Amino acid sequence: MKKILLKDHIFIAGAKGMAGSAIYRALKNAGYGNEKHGGKLLIPSRKELDLLKKEDLFDWFKSNKPDIVILAAAKVGGILANSLSPVDFLLDNLKIQTNVIEAAWKYKTRRMLFLGSSCIYPKYAKQPIEESSLLTGSLEETNQWYAIAKIAGIKLCEAMRLQYNFDAISLMPTNLYGPKDNYDEKTSHVFPALIRKFYEAKMNSSPSVICWGTGEPLREFMHVDDLGNACLFVLENWDPQDKDAPKNKVNKPFTYLNVGTGLDIKIKDLAKKIANNFNYRGEIIWDNKKPDGTPKKQLDISKISELGWKPKISLNEGIKKTIESFKQEIII
């Protein structure tokens, strides 16, 4: 039996962002939000509902009483953005998470899904990274502020389950890319940054492109539509209290699961793939004075795979799709 219903009123916090919009698409395609069944997808904009304002948020929950809450809202950014605004990345994310999670519990939401991040794991965690690696070592310094906030969100969901039996679950996505990504030169992650660099180099006939770091770090990338489908899958199928749910080595159920592709690639090789998709033939120069971040970050996705979920979009297909959406969103 599915653990969410077509008649449910589902609040997607952050529905206008990359992850939230993918979750919205997955739910809509599966028949959720259909008024014929009494369902609703609640997707207020930031202007309509500021998650940082606790009193306003609680009033909204009191009026709308969502059955299901999906927390995909967050302040996100790459290495440069994290280094320039550590207070914002820590404080804003802590406020958003605690406000939404507490409101969901207070106003009796039936199920809640919180989106964490793969950056919660130690910098030198054993690869591929298992869920049990959480809090076993020091974090990557370049994004520790964001990571600490996300860890607090995961642990708050876990604490709510332990103390109040609140049905909160979490997913730890690997690096995401796809429609509605952030292509800003100063705040973007590596994938959209490379797309913008090679598009502009091709358009301007630049003889070379300068990229950050050595290009040697290994990263795992997942198309955001695979994340959307994973969120739908766990909401419908995963309850940590089920007897066959994933458990750790001491037989304690996990309340958070990794989600990714299980495959990684050197940043240098990703840059070549993106350059080839733009038919760019200039030189790629690596500025090794810039930081690389974590040397390798690949998730162990065996737990969610055991439940029956798997990604569908290959990296090559995803790059093509993302370049198409980039041209529609940014260029036109």
CSV table of C-alpha atoms in Angstrom, one decimal:
chain,number,residue,atom,x,y,z
A,1,MET,CA,0.0,0.0,0.0
A,2,LYS,CA,1.3,3.5,-0.9
A,3,LYS,CA,2.2,5.7,2.0
A,4,ILE,CA,0.8,8.8,0.4
A,5,LEU,CA,-2.6,9.3,-1.2
A,6,LEU,CA,-3.9,11.1,-4.3
A,7,LYS,CA,-6.2,13.0,-2.1
A,8,ASP,CA,-3.3,14.4,0.0
A,9,HIS,CA,-2.5,18.1,0.2
A,10,ILE,CA,1.2,18.2,-0.5
A,11,PHE,CA,3.4,21.3,0.3
A,12,ILE,CA,6.6,21.5,-1.7
A,13,ALA,CA,8.8,24.1,0.1
A,14,GLY,CA,11.1,25.5,-2.6
A,15,ALA,CA,9.0,24.4,-5.5
A,16,LYS,CA,10.3,27.1,-7.8
A,17,GLY,CA,13.9,25.9,-7.4
A,18,MET,CA,15.8,23.2,-9.3
A,19,ALA,CA,15.1,20.3,-6.9
A,20,GLY,CA,11.6,21.5,-5.9
A,21,SER,CA,10.4,21.9,-9.5
A,22,ALA,CA,11.6,18.4,-10.4
A,23,ILE,CA,9.7,17.0,-7.4
A,24,TYR,CA,6.6,18.9,-8.5
A,25,ARG,CA,6.9,17.4,-12.0
A,26,ALA,CA,7.2,13.9,-10.6
A,27,LEU,CA,4.2,14.3,-8.4
A,28,LYS,CA,2.1,15.9,-11.1
A,29,ASN,CA,3.0,13.1,-13.6
A,30,ALA,CA,2.0,10.5,-11.0
A,31,GLY,CA,-1.5,12.0,-10.6
A,32,TYR,CA,-1.0,13.9,-7.3
A,33,GLY,CA,-2.6,17.3,-7.0
A,34,ASN,CA,-5.6,16.3,-9.1
A,35,GLU,CA,-8.7,18.0,-7.7
A,36,LYS,CA,-10.9,15.1,-8.9
A,37,HIS,CA,-9.3,13.1,-6.1
A,38,GLY,CA,-9.4,16.0,-3.7
A,39,GLY,CA,-5.6,16.4,-4.0
A,40,LYS,CA,-3.6,19.7,-4.0
A,41,LEU,CA,0.0,20.6,-4.7
A,42,LEU,CA,0.8,23.6,-2.5
A,43,ILE,CA,3.6,25.6,-4.1
A,44,PRO,CA,3.6,29.2,-2.7
A,45,SER,CA,6.4,31.5,-4.0
A,46,ARG,CA,8.9,33.1,-1.7
A,47,LYS,CA,7.0,36.3,-2.1
A,48,GLU,CA,3.8,34.6,-0.9
A,49,LEU,CA,5.5,32.7,1.9
A,50,ASP,CA,8.9,33.6,3.4
A,51,LEU,CA,10.2,30.5,5.2
A,52,LEU,CA,12.5,32.6,7.3
A,53,LYS,CA,9.6,34.3,9.0
A,54,LYS,CA,8.4,31.8,11.5
A,55,GLU,CA,5.2,33.5,12.6
A,56,ASP,CA,4.0,33.8,9.0
A,57,LEU,CA,4.9,30.2,8.2
A,58,PHE,CA,3.0,28.9,11.2
A,59,ASP,CA,-0.1,30.9,10.2
A,60,TRP,CA,0.2,29.4,6.7
A,61,PHE,CA,0.4,25.9,8.1
A,62,LYS,CA,-2.6,26.6,10.4
A,63,SER,CA,-4.7,27.7,7.5
A,64,ASN,CA,-3.6,25.1,4.9
A,65,LYS,CA,-2.8,22.0,7.0
A,66,PRO,CA,-0.8,20.0,4.5
A,67,ASP,CA,-0.9,16.3,4.8
A,68,ILE,CA,2.6,15.9,3.3
A,69,VAL,CA,5.5,18.3,3.5
A,70,ILE,CA,8.6,18.2,1.2
A,71,LEU,CA,11.4,20.5,2.2
A,72,ALA,CA,13.5,21.3,-0.9
A,73,ALA,CA,14.1,24.9,0.0
A,74,ALA,CA,17.7,25.9,0.8
A,75,LYS,CA,20.3,28.6,0.3
A,76,VAL,CA,22.8,26.9,-2.0
A,77,GLY,CA,26.0,27.8,-3.9
A,78,GLY,CA,29.4,26.6,-4.9
A,79,ILE,CA,32.8,27.0,-3.2
A,80,LEU,CA,33.1,30.8,-3.9
A,81,ALA,CA,29.6,31.5,-2.6
A,82,ASN,CA,30.2,29.5,0.6
A,83,SER,CA,33.5,31.3,1.3
A,84,LEU,CA,32.0,34.7,0.8
A,85,SER,CA,28.8,34.2,2.8
A,86,PRO,CA,29.4,31.6,5.6
A,87,VAL,CA,26.9,33.2,8.0
A,88,ASP,CA,24.1,33.2,5.4
A,89,PHE,CA,24.7,29.6,4.4
A,90,LEU,CA,24.6,28.5,8.1
A,91,LEU,CA,22.0,30.8,9.6
A,92,ASP,CA,19.5,30.9,6.7
A,93,ASN,CA,19.4,27.2,6.2
A,94,LEU,CA,19.1,26.5,10.0
A,95,LYS,CA,16.1,28.9,10.1
A,96,ILE,CA,14.4,27.5,7.1
A,97,GLN,CA,14.8,23.9,8.3
A,98,THR,CA,13.8,24.4,11.9
A,99,ASN,CA,10.8,26.6,11.0
A,100,VAL,CA,9.4,24.2,8.4
A,101,ILE,CA,10.1,21.0,10.4
A,102,GLU,CA,8.6,22.4,13.6
A,103,ALA,CA,5.5,23.7,11.8
A,104,ALA,CA,5.0,20.4,10.1
A,105,TRP,CA,5.1,18.6,13.4
A,106,LYS,CA,3.0,21.2,15.3
A,107,TYR,CA,0.2,21.2,12.7
A,108,LYS,CA,0.1,17.4,12.4
A,109,THR,CA,1.6,16.8,8.9
A,110,ARG,CA,1.4,13.0,8.3
A,111,ARG,CA,4.7,12.5,6.4
A,112,MET,CA,7.6,14.8,5.9
A,113,LEU,CA,10.6,14.5,3.5
A,114,PHE,CA,13.7,16.6,4.1
A,115,LEU,CA,16.4,17.0,1.4
A,116,GLY,CA,19.9,17.0,2.8
A,117,SER,CA,23.1,16.9,0.7
A,118,SER,CA,26.1,14.6,0.1
A,119,CYS,CA,28.3,17.3,1.6
A,120,ILE,CA,27.2,16.2,5.1
A,121,TYR,CA,29.8,13.4,5.0
A,122,PRO,CA,33.4,13.6,6.1
A,123,LYS,CA,36.0,14.9,3.6
A,124,TYR,CA,37.9,11.7,3.7
A,125,ALA,CA,35.1,9.2,4.2
A,126,LYS,CA,35.6,5.7,2.8
A,127,GLN,CA,34.4,5.5,-0.8
A,128,PRO,CA,31.7,4.9,-1.9
A,129,ILE,CA,30.2,6.8,1.1
A,130,GLU,CA,27.7,4.8,3.2
A,131,GLU,CA,25.0,6.5,5.3
A,132,SER,CA,26.7,5.3,8.5
A,133,SER,CA,29.7,7.6,7.6
A,134,LEU,CA,27.8,10.6,9.0
A,135,LEU,CA,29.6,12.3,11.8
A,136,THR,CA,32.7,10.0,11.7
A,137,GLY,CA,35.2,12.7,10.6
A,138,SER,CA,35.8,16.3,9.7
A,139,LEU,CA,34.0,18.1,6.9
A,140,GLU,CA,35.3,19.7,3.7
A,141,GLU,CA,36.1,23.2,4.8
A,142,THR,CA,35.0,25.0,1.7
A,143,ASN,CA,31.3,24.1,2.3
A,144,GLN,CA,31.2,23.3,6.0
A,145,TRP,CA,28.7,26.0,6.8
A,146,TYR,CA,26.1,24.5,4.5
A,147,ALA,CA,26.9,21.0,5.6
A,148,ILE,CA,26.5,21.7,9.3
A,149,ALA,CA,23.1,23.2,8.6
A,150,LYS,CA,22.0,20.2,6.7
A,151,ILE,CA,23.3,17.8,9.3
A,152,ALA,CA,21.2,19.7,11.9
A,153,GLY,CA,18.1,19.3,9.7
A,154,ILE,CA,18.7,15.5,9.3
A,155,LYS,CA,19.2,15.2,13.1
A,156,LEU,CA,16.1,17.3,13.9
A,157,CYS,CA,14.0,15.0,11.7
A,158,GLU,CA,15.5,12.0,13.5
A,159,ALA,CA,14.9,13.6,16.9
A,160,MET,CA,11.2,14.4,16.0
A,161,ARG,CA,10.7,10.7,15.1
A,162,LEU,CA,12.4,9.5,18.4
A,163,GLN,CA,10.6,11.9,20.7
A,164,TYR,CA,7.3,12.4,19.0
A,165,ASN,CA,6.9,9.5,16.6
A,166,PHE,CA,6.8,12.1,13.8
A,167,ASP,CA,7.1,10.4,10.4
A,168,ALA,CA,10.0,12.4,9.0
A,169,ILE,CA,12.5,10.9,6.5
A,170,SER,CA,15.5,12.4,4.6
A,171,LEU,CA,17.3,11.9,1.4
A,172,MET,CA,20.9,12.8,0.7
A,173,PRO,CA,21.2,13.7,-3.0
A,174,THR,CA,24.5,13.6,-4.8
A,175,ASN,CA,25.5,16.6,-7.0
A,176,LEU,CA,22.5,17.7,-9.0
A,177,TYR,CA,22.1,19.3,-12.4
A,178,GLY,CA,19.3,20.0,-14.9
A,179,PRO,CA,16.5,22.5,-15.5
A,180,LYS,CA,16.4,25.7,-13.4
A,181,ASP,CA,20.0,25.4,-12.3
A,182,ASN,CA,22.0,28.4,-11.2
A,183,TYR,CA,24.4,29.6,-13.9
A,184,ASP,CA,25.6,32.7,-12.1
A,185,GLU,CA,29.4,33.0,-12.4
A,186,LYS,CA,30.0,33.7,-8.7
A,187,THR,CA,27.5,31.4,-7.0
A,188,SER,CA,27.1,28.4,-9.3
A,189,HIS,CA,28.2,24.8,-8.7
A,190,VAL,CA,30.7,23.2,-11.0
A,191,PHE,CA,28.3,21.6,-13.6
A,192,PRO,CA,26.4,24.8,-14.5
A,193,ALA,CA,29.6,26.8,-14.3
A,194,LEU,CA,31.2,24.6,-16.9
A,195,ILE,CA,28.1,24.9,-19.2
A,196,ARG,CA,28.2,28.6,-19.0
A,197,LYS,CA,32.0,28.8,-19.6
A,198,PHE,CA,32.0,26.7,-22.7
A,199,TYR,CA,28.8,28.2,-24.1
A,200,GLU,CA,30.4,31.7,-23.9
A,201,ALA,CA,33.8,30.5,-25.1
A,202,LYS,CA,32.1,29.0,-28.2
A,203,MET,CA,30.0,32.1,-28.9
A,204,ASN,CA,33.0,34.4,-28.5
A,205,SER,CA,35.4,32.1,-30.3
A,206,SER,CA,37.7,32.2,-27.3
A,207,PRO,CA,41.0,30.3,-27.8
A,208,SER,CA,40.9,28.9,-24.3
A,209,VAL,CA,38.8,28.4,-21.2
A,210,ILE,CA,40.2,28.7,-17.6
A,211,CYS,CA,38.6,26.3,-15.1
A,212,TRP,CA,39.1,26.1,-11.3
A,213,GLY,CA,41.4,23.7,-9.6
A,214,THR,CA,43.3,20.7,-11.1
A,215,GLY,CA,40.4,19.0,-12.7
A,216,GLU,CA,41.4,15.8,-10.9
A,217,PRO,CA,38.7,15.5,-8.2
A,218,LEU,CA,36.0,12.8,-8.8
A,219,ARG,CA,32.4,13.8,-8.5
A,220,GLU,CA,29.0,12.0,-9.0
A,221,PHE,CA,26.3,13.8,-10.8
A,222,MET,CA,22.6,13.1,-11.1
A,223,HIS,CA,20.0,14.7,-13.3
A,224,VAL,CA,17.4,16.5,-11.1
A,225,ASP,CA,14.5,14.6,-12.7
A,226,ASP,CA,16.0,11.4,-11.2
A,227,LEU,CA,15.9,13.0,-7.8
A,228,GLY,CA,12.2,14.0,-8.4
A,229,ASN,CA,11.3,10.4,-9.1
A,230,ALA,CA,13.4,9.2,-6.1
A,231,CYS,CA,11.5,11.6,-3.8
A,232,LEU,CA,8.2,10.3,-5.1
A,233,PHE,CA,9.4,6.7,-4.7
A,234,VAL,CA,10.4,7.0,-1.0
A,235,LEU,CA,7.3,9.0,-0.1
A,236,GLU,CA,5.2,6.2,-1.5
A,237,ASN,CA,7.2,3.2,-0.4
A,238,TRP,CA,9.7,3.8,2.4
A,239,ASP,CA,8.9,3.7,6.1
A,240,PRO,CA,11.9,3.2,8.4
A,241,GLN,CA,9.7,1.2,10.8
A,242,ASP,CA,8.9,-1.4,8.2
A,243,LYS,CA,10.6,-4.8,9.0
A,244,ASP,CA,12.4,-4.9,5.6
A,245,ALA,CA,13.5,-1.2,5.7
A,246,PRO,CA,17.3,-0.5,5.5
A,247,LYS,CA,19.1,-0.9,8.8
A,248,ASN,CA,22.6,-0.1,10.0
A,249,LYS,CA,25.2,-2.6,11.4
A,250,VAL,CA,23.5,-2.6,14.9
A,251,ASN,CA,20.1,-3.3,13.3
A,252,LYS,CA,18.8,0.3,13.9
A,253,PRO,CA,16.7,1.6,11.0
A,254,PHE,CA,18.0,4.5,8.9
A,255,THR,CA,15.9,7.6,8.7
A,256,TYR,CA,18.0,9.0,5.9
A,257,LEU,CA,19.2,7.4,2.6
A,258,ASN,CA,21.6,8.3,-0.1
A,259,VAL,CA,20.4,8.9,-3.6
A,260,GLY,CA,22.6,9.2,-6.7
A,261,THR,CA,23.8,7.3,-9.7
A,262,GLY,CA,26.6,5.3,-8.0
A,263,LEU,CA,29.0,6.5,-10.7
A,264,ASP,CA,31.6,9.3,-10.6
A,265,ILE,CA,33.7,11.2,-13.2
A,266,LYS,CA,36.8,13.4,-13.0
A,267,ILE,CA,35.9,17.1,-13.3
A,268,LYS,CA,38.5,17.2,-16.1
A,269,ASP,CA,36.6,14.6,-18.1
A,270,LEU,CA,33.2,16.3,-17.4
A,271,ALA,CA,34.6,19.5,-18.8
A,272,LYS,CA,35.7,17.7,-22.0
A,273,LYS,CA,32.2,16.2,-22.4
A,274,ILE,CA,30.5,19.6,-22.0
A,275,ALA,CA,33.0,21.2,-24.4
A,276,ASN,CA,32.4,18.5,-27.0
A,277,ASN,CA,28.6,19.1,-26.7
A,278,PHE,CA,29.2,22.7,-27.6
A,279,ASN,CA,31.7,21.6,-30.3
A,280,TYR,CA,34.3,23.8,-28.6
A,281,ARG,CA,37.8,23.0,-29.7
A,282,GLY,CA,39.9,25.5,-27.8
A,283,GLU,CA,42.4,24.8,-24.9
A,284,ILE,CA,41.1,24.0,-21.4
A,285,ILE,CA,43.4,25.5,-18.8
A,286,TRP,CA,43.3,24.4,-15.2
A,287,ASP,CA,44.0,27.0,-12.6
A,288,ASN,CA,45.5,24.9,-9.8
A,289,LYS,CA,45.8,27.9,-7.5
A,290,LYS,CA,42.0,27.6,-7.0
A,291,PRO,CA,40.7,25.0,-4.5
A,292,ASP,CA,39.6,21.5,-5.6
A,293,GLY,CA,37.4,20.7,-2.6
A,294,THR,CA,36.9,17.0,-1.6
A,295,PRO,CA,39.2,14.7,-3.7
A,296,LYS,CA,36.4,12.1,-4.3
A,297,LYS,CA,32.8,12.0,-3.4
A,298,GLN,CA,30.8,9.0,-4.6
A,299,LEU,CA,27.7,7.8,-2.7
A,300,ASP,CA,26.8,4.2,-1.9
A,301,ILE,CA,23.3,3.9,-3.1
A,302,SER,CA,22.8,0.3,-2.2
A,303,LYS,CA,20.1,1.0,0.5
A,304,ILE,CA,17.7,2.9,-1.8
A,305,SER,CA,18.5,0.4,-4.6
A,306,GLU,CA,17.4,-2.5,-2.3
A,307,LEU,CA,14.0,-0.8,-1.9
A,308,GLY,CA,13.6,-0.9,-5.7
A,309,TRP,CA,14.7,2.6,-6.9
A,310,LYS,CA,17.3,3.3,-9.6
A,311,PRO,CA,18.3,6.3,-11.7
A,312,LYS,CA,17.3,6.4,-15.4
A,313,ILE,CA,19.1,9.3,-17.0
A,314,SER,CA,22.7,8.7,-18.1
A,315,LEU,CA,25.3,11.5,-17.8
A,316,ASN,CA,25.6,11.9,-21.6
A,317,GLU,CA,21.8,12.2,-22.0
A,318,GLY,CA,21.6,14.5,-19.0
A,319,ILE,CA,24.2,16.9,-20.4
A,320,LYS,CA,22.3,17.2,-23.7
A,321,LYS,CA,19.0,17.8,-21.8
A,322,THR,CA,20.6,20.4,-19.6
A,323,ILE,CA,22.2,22.3,-22.4
A,324,GLU,CA,18.8,22.5,-24.1
A,325,SER,CA,17.2,23.8,-20.9
A,326,PHE,CA,20.1,26.3,-20.4
A,327,LYS,CA,19.5,27.7,-23.9
A,328,GLN,CA,15.8,28.2,-23.1
A,329,GLU,CA,16.2,29.6,-19.6
A,330,ILE,CA,19.3,31.8,-20.0
A,331,ILE,CA,19.9,32.6,-23.7
A,332,ILE,CA,16.4,33.2,-25.1
